[in-house]
Short mmCIF file of C-alpha atoms in Angstrom, two decimals:
data_model
loop_
_atom_site.label_atom_id
_atom_site.label_comp_id
_atom_site.label_asym_id
_atom_site.label_seq_id
_atom_site.Cartn_x
_atom_site.Cartn_y
_atom_site.Cartn_z
CA ASN O 1242 -109.28 0.11 -11.12
CA ALA O 1243 -109.37 -3.48 -10.53
CA GLY O 1244 -111.28 -3.88 -7.20
CA VAL O 1245 -110.44 -7.36 -5.49
CA THR O 1246 -108.75 -9.39 -7.53
CA GLN O 1247 -108.30 -13.46 -6.31
CA THR O 1248 -105.59 -16.00 -8.13
CA PRO O 1249 -105.71 -18.92 -9.04
CA LYS O 1250 -109.89 -18.94 -10.55
CA PHE O 1251 -110.16 -22.69 -10.94
CA ARG O 1252 -107.86 -25.42 -8.86
CA VAL O 1253 -108.15 -28.84 -8.69
CA LEU O 1254 -106.45 -30.19 -5.13
CA LYS O 1255 -105.65 -33.97 -4.09
CA THR O 1256 -106.60 -34.97 -0.80
CA GLY O 1257 -103.88 -33.80 1.75
CA GLN O 1258 -102.14 -31.19 -0.64
CA SER O 1259 -101.73 -27.68 0.21
CA MET O 1260 -102.10 -24.36 -1.74
CA THR O 1261 -102.65 -20.89 -0.96
CA LEU O 1262 -105.19 -18.15 -2.56
CA LEU O 1263 -104.27 -14.55 -3.31
CA CYS O 1264 -106.18 -12.10 -2.80
CA ALA O 1265 -105.28 -8.29 -3.44
CA GLN O 1266 -107.05 -5.25 -3.36
CA ASP O 1267 -106.15 -1.95 -4.88
CA MET O 1268 -108.79 0.65 -2.70
CA ASN O 1269 -106.65 1.03 0.31
CA HIS O 1270 -109.27 -0.85 2.40
CA GLU O 1271 -108.36 -1.90 5.75
CA TYR O 1272 -110.62 -4.74 6.45
CA MET O 1273 -110.10 -7.51 4.77
CA TYR O 1274 -112.18 -11.12 4.45
CA TRP O 1275 -112.15 -14.71 3.37
CA TYR O 1276 -115.63 -16.50 2.81
CA ARG O 1277 -116.91 -19.86 1.37
CA GLN O 1278 -119.84 -20.53 -0.55
CA ASP O 1279 -121.09 -23.96 -0.72
CA PRO O 1280 -124.51 -24.93 -3.01
CA GLY O 1281 -127.58 -23.80 -2.19
CA MET O 1282 -126.02 -21.91 1.09
CA GLY O 1283 -124.61 -18.15 1.81
CA LEU O 1284 -121.29 -16.77 2.19
CA ARG O 1285 -119.44 -17.94 5.37
CA LEU O 1286 -116.78 -16.43 7.48
CA ILE O 1287 -113.51 -17.85 7.26
CA HIS O 1288 -110.94 -15.24 8.57
CA TYR O 1289 -110.71 -11.79 8.26
CA SER O 1290 -108.20 -8.61 9.34
CA VAL O 1291 -108.54 -5.51 10.18
CA GLY O 1292 -105.58 -4.15 9.34
CA GLU O 1293 -101.75 -5.08 8.12
CA GLY O 1294 -100.81 -7.89 10.39
CA THR O 1295 -103.80 -8.84 12.06
CA THR O 1296 -105.95 -11.44 11.32
CA ALA O 1297 -109.12 -13.28 13.24
CA LYS O 1298 -110.99 -16.17 12.87
CA GLY O 1299 -114.60 -15.93 11.57
CA GLU O 1300 -117.29 -18.41 11.61
CA VAL O 1301 -115.37 -21.97 10.14
CA PRO O 1302 -112.10 -21.15 10.40
CA ASP O 1303 -110.52 -25.03 10.83
CA GLY O 1304 -108.61 -26.57 8.47
CA TYR O 1305 -107.44 -22.88 6.95
CA ASN O 1306 -104.72 -20.20 7.89
CA VAL O 1307 -103.96 -16.24 6.51
CA SER O 1308 -101.85 -13.89 6.45
CA ARG O 1309 -101.55 -10.50 5.98
CA LEU O 1310 -98.21 -9.06 5.95
CA LYS O 1311 -98.98 -6.43 3.38
CA LYS O 1312 -102.24 -3.96 3.62
CA GLN O 1313 -103.17 -4.76 0.34
CA ASN O 1314 -102.85 -8.72 0.25
CA PHE O 1315 -104.86 -11.47 2.23
CA LEU O 1316 -103.87 -15.11 2.27
CA LEU O 1317 -105.71 -18.01 3.02
CA GLY O 1318 -103.83 -20.95 3.06
CA LEU O 1319 -105.13 -25.04 3.09
CA GLU O 1320 -102.39 -27.25 4.92
CA SER O 1321 -103.70 -30.71 4.26
CA ALA O 1322 -106.87 -30.02 1.81
CA ALA O 1323 -109.67 -32.59 2.65
CA PRO O 1324 -112.84 -33.06 0.09
CA SER O 1325 -114.72 -31.09 2.82
CA GLN O 1326 -112.63 -27.69 1.60
CA THR O 1327 -114.70 -27.84 -1.80
CA SER O 1328 -116.22 -25.27 -2.27
CA VAL O 1329 -115.98 -21.62 -3.81
CA TYR O 1330 -114.22 -19.04 -2.09
CA PHE O 1331 -114.79 -15.49 -2.10
CA CYS O 1332 -112.25 -12.24 -0.56
CA ALA O 1333 -113.75 -9.05 0.01
CA SER O 1334 -112.94 -5.69 0.86
CA HIS O 1335 -114.19 -2.34 2.68
CA ASP O 1336 -112.49 0.57 4.21
CA ALA O 1337 -112.91 1.70 8.18
CA GLY O 1338 -115.46 3.28 9.25
CA SER O 1339 -118.06 3.78 12.32
CA GLY O 1340 -121.25 2.92 10.17
CA ALA O 1341 -122.47 0.18 7.78
CA ASN O 1342 -119.51 -1.16 5.52
CA VAL O 1343 -120.49 -1.84 1.91
CA LEU O 1344 -117.99 -5.02 0.94
CA THR O 1345 -116.37 -5.74 -2.40
CA PHE O 1346 -115.92 -8.77 -3.60
CA GLY O 1347 -113.41 -10.46 -5.96
CA ALA O 1348 -114.88 -13.14 -8.98
CA GLY O 1349 -114.24 -16.28 -6.43
CA SER O 1350 -111.82 -19.17 -6.67
CA ARG O 1351 -113.22 -22.53 -7.10
CA LEU O 1352 -111.52 -25.35 -5.33
CA THR O 1353 -112.19 -28.86 -5.70
CA VAL O 1354 -110.62 -31.49 -3.64
CA LEU O 1355 -110.43 -35.15 -4.78
CA GLU G 1386 -125.82 -14.31 17.58
CA ASP G 1387 -126.80 -12.77 14.25
CA GLN G 1388 -129.39 -14.59 12.38
CA VAL G 1389 -130.57 -13.80 8.61
CA THR G 1390 -133.32 -15.95 6.82
CA GLN G 1391 -134.51 -15.41 3.54
CA SER G 1392 -137.33 -17.13 1.44
CA PRO G 1393 -138.59 -18.24 -0.77
CA GLU G 1394 -135.10 -20.13 -1.47
CA ALA G 1395 -136.23 -20.13 -5.45
CA LEU G 1396 -138.21 -17.64 -7.48
CA ARG G 1397 -139.74 -18.05 -10.88
CA LEU G 1398 -141.69 -15.39 -12.29
CA GLN G 1399 -143.14 -14.39 -15.93
CA GLU G 1400 -141.85 -11.41 -17.30
CA GLY G 1401 -143.84 -8.52 -15.94
CA GLU G 1402 -144.93 -10.41 -13.12
CA SER G 1403 -144.13 -8.71 -9.93
CA SER G 1404 -143.10 -10.22 -6.50
CA SER G 1405 -141.10 -9.51 -3.29
CA LEU G 1406 -138.54 -11.61 -1.60
CA ASN G 1407 -138.12 -11.96 2.45
CA CYS G 1408 -135.61 -10.87 4.86
CA SER G 1409 -136.08 -12.00 8.56
CA TYR G 1410 -133.06 -11.19 10.79
CA THR G 1411 -132.22 -10.85 14.38
CA VAL G 1412 -129.57 -8.37 15.52
CA SER G 1413 -128.25 -6.76 18.33
CA GLY G 1414 -127.69 -3.05 17.31
CA LEU G 1415 -128.43 -2.84 13.43
CA ARG G 1416 -125.70 -0.79 11.70
CA GLY G 1417 -127.23 -1.67 8.29
CA LEU G 1418 -128.57 -4.14 6.54
CA PHE G 1419 -127.52 -5.23 3.29
CA TRP G 1420 -128.94 -6.62 -0.67
CA TYR G 1421 -126.55 -7.93 -3.03
CA ARG G 1422 -127.16 -9.53 -6.44
CA GLN G 1423 -124.82 -12.06 -7.23
CA ASP G 1424 -124.66 -13.42 -11.19
CA PRO G 1425 -123.42 -17.45 -11.86
CA GLY G 1426 -119.90 -17.36 -11.81
CA LYS G 1427 -119.30 -14.18 -10.25
CA GLY G 1428 -119.08 -12.55 -6.95
CA PRO G 1429 -122.08 -10.34 -5.14
CA GLU G 1430 -122.56 -6.87 -5.99
CA PHE G 1431 -124.16 -4.26 -3.92
CA LEU G 1432 -127.40 -3.51 -4.23
CA PHE G 1433 -128.48 -1.51 -0.82
CA THR G 1434 -128.31 -0.37 2.42
CA LEU G 1435 -130.86 0.31 5.15
CA TYR G 1436 -129.79 1.57 8.21
CA SER G 1437 -133.58 1.92 10.21
CA ALA G 1438 -137.07 0.66 10.04
CA GLY G 1439 -139.20 2.59 8.09
CA GLU G 1440 -136.42 3.34 5.22
CA GLU G 1441 -137.13 2.41 1.42
CA LYS G 1442 -134.69 2.50 -1.45
CA GLU G 1443 -135.22 2.14 -5.06
CA LYS G 1444 -133.47 1.48 -7.78
CA GLU G 1445 -134.52 0.72 -11.31
CA ARG G 1446 -137.61 -1.77 -10.62
CA LEU G 1447 -136.05 -3.16 -7.34
CA LYS G 1448 -137.09 -1.58 -3.97
CA ALA G 1449 -135.97 -2.09 -1.03
CA THR G 1450 -137.98 -2.07 2.38
CA LEU G 1451 -137.15 -2.47 6.48
CA THR G 1452 -139.02 -2.68 9.34
CA LYS G 1453 -137.32 -4.06 12.94
CA LYS G 1454 -137.88 -7.41 12.15
CA GLU G 1455 -137.47 -8.25 8.28
CA SER G 1456 -136.73 -6.34 4.74
CA PHE G 1457 -138.58 -7.09 1.69
CA LEU G 1458 -137.05 -6.68 -2.33
CA HIS G 1459 -139.55 -5.75 -4.10
CA ILE G 1460 -139.16 -6.15 -7.84
CA THR G 1461 -141.80 -4.78 -10.15
CA ALA G 1462 -141.93 -5.68 -13.75
CA PRO G 1463 -139.33 -7.85 -13.95
CA LYS G 1464 -137.10 -8.60 -16.79
CA PRO G 1465 -135.26 -11.98 -17.47
CA GLU G 1466 -131.75 -9.51 -16.45
CA ASP G 1467 -132.94 -9.70 -13.27
CA SER G 1468 -132.18 -13.46 -12.90
CA ALA G 1469 -129.95 -14.11 -10.09
CA THR G 1470 -129.25 -14.95 -6.28
CA TYR G 1471 -130.14 -11.99 -4.11
CA LEU G 1472 -128.34 -12.10 -0.86
CA CYS G 1473 -129.61 -10.44 2.17
CA ALA G 1474 -126.68 -9.89 5.39
CA VAL G 1475 -126.91 -7.58 8.14
CA GLN G 1476 -123.57 -5.93 10.45
CA GLY G 1477 -124.47 -5.48 14.09
CA ALA G 1478 -123.36 -3.44 16.23
CA THR G 1479 -121.87 -6.03 18.50
CA ASN G 1480 -120.02 -8.05 16.01
CA ALA G 1481 -117.20 -5.82 15.30
CA GLY G 1482 -118.63 -4.75 11.92
CA LYS G 1483 -118.48 -8.87 10.39
CA SER G 1484 -121.37 -9.63 7.65
CA THR G 1485 -123.72 -11.94 8.61
CA PHE G 1486 -125.14 -13.50 4.97
CA GLY G 1487 -128.60 -15.34 4.74
CA ASP G 1488 -128.79 -18.23 2.33
CA GLY G 1489 -130.17 -16.48 -0.29
CA THR G 1490 -133.34 -16.32 -3.06
CA THR G 1491 -132.26 -17.25 -6.56
CA LEU G 1492 -135.03 -15.60 -8.36
CA THR G 1493 -135.46 -16.56 -12.49
CA VAL G 1494 -137.05 -14.56 -14.81
CA LYS G 1495 -138.64 -16.16 -17.92
CA PRO G 1496 -139.65 -14.15 -20.99
#
């Protein structure tokens, strides 16, 4: 049981380049999230999805796009990378439910933009 | 808007020296308060969920408690392997189930 898998684990980009981070979960979870984590700061929500074919903006969505074409995958795209997007990105998921939902996280993707 | 503030930012303890981490929160209709542990270079891992004031949960050397305004993570007789960053998060009824995280407390336990 792999849980949440993120690829790639590390990436270096030049300013203006584009890239896509892939998140895959094998738990049949409805909800998926992309967070970024900067030194000394908590997790800030970029975008999220409440089910296949849906996406919504989080706290810091500017400069990012997402897609959820398949239930198990959630893609995070950077169309024109900027140094301010240097960060560690975490994907998380949880099942649908009316109560409090525990997040399962991936191991993170460390992105450096030069 | 849901808010979470954790203190202290960093805590250094000697092995066996008990202490507490604080998580103050404001949320509209608390669905749950969560504690996660994050090791360097890894994603956060779930520790506890607390749902209502007065609730307590324990796991090994950790005990989490909850009041209407804050939560404490008590660490009793810590060991070096307890060194990690501890994150607190809340889910509110008006925020569509999304989690709001604090900045975390980085705990270092020296042998």
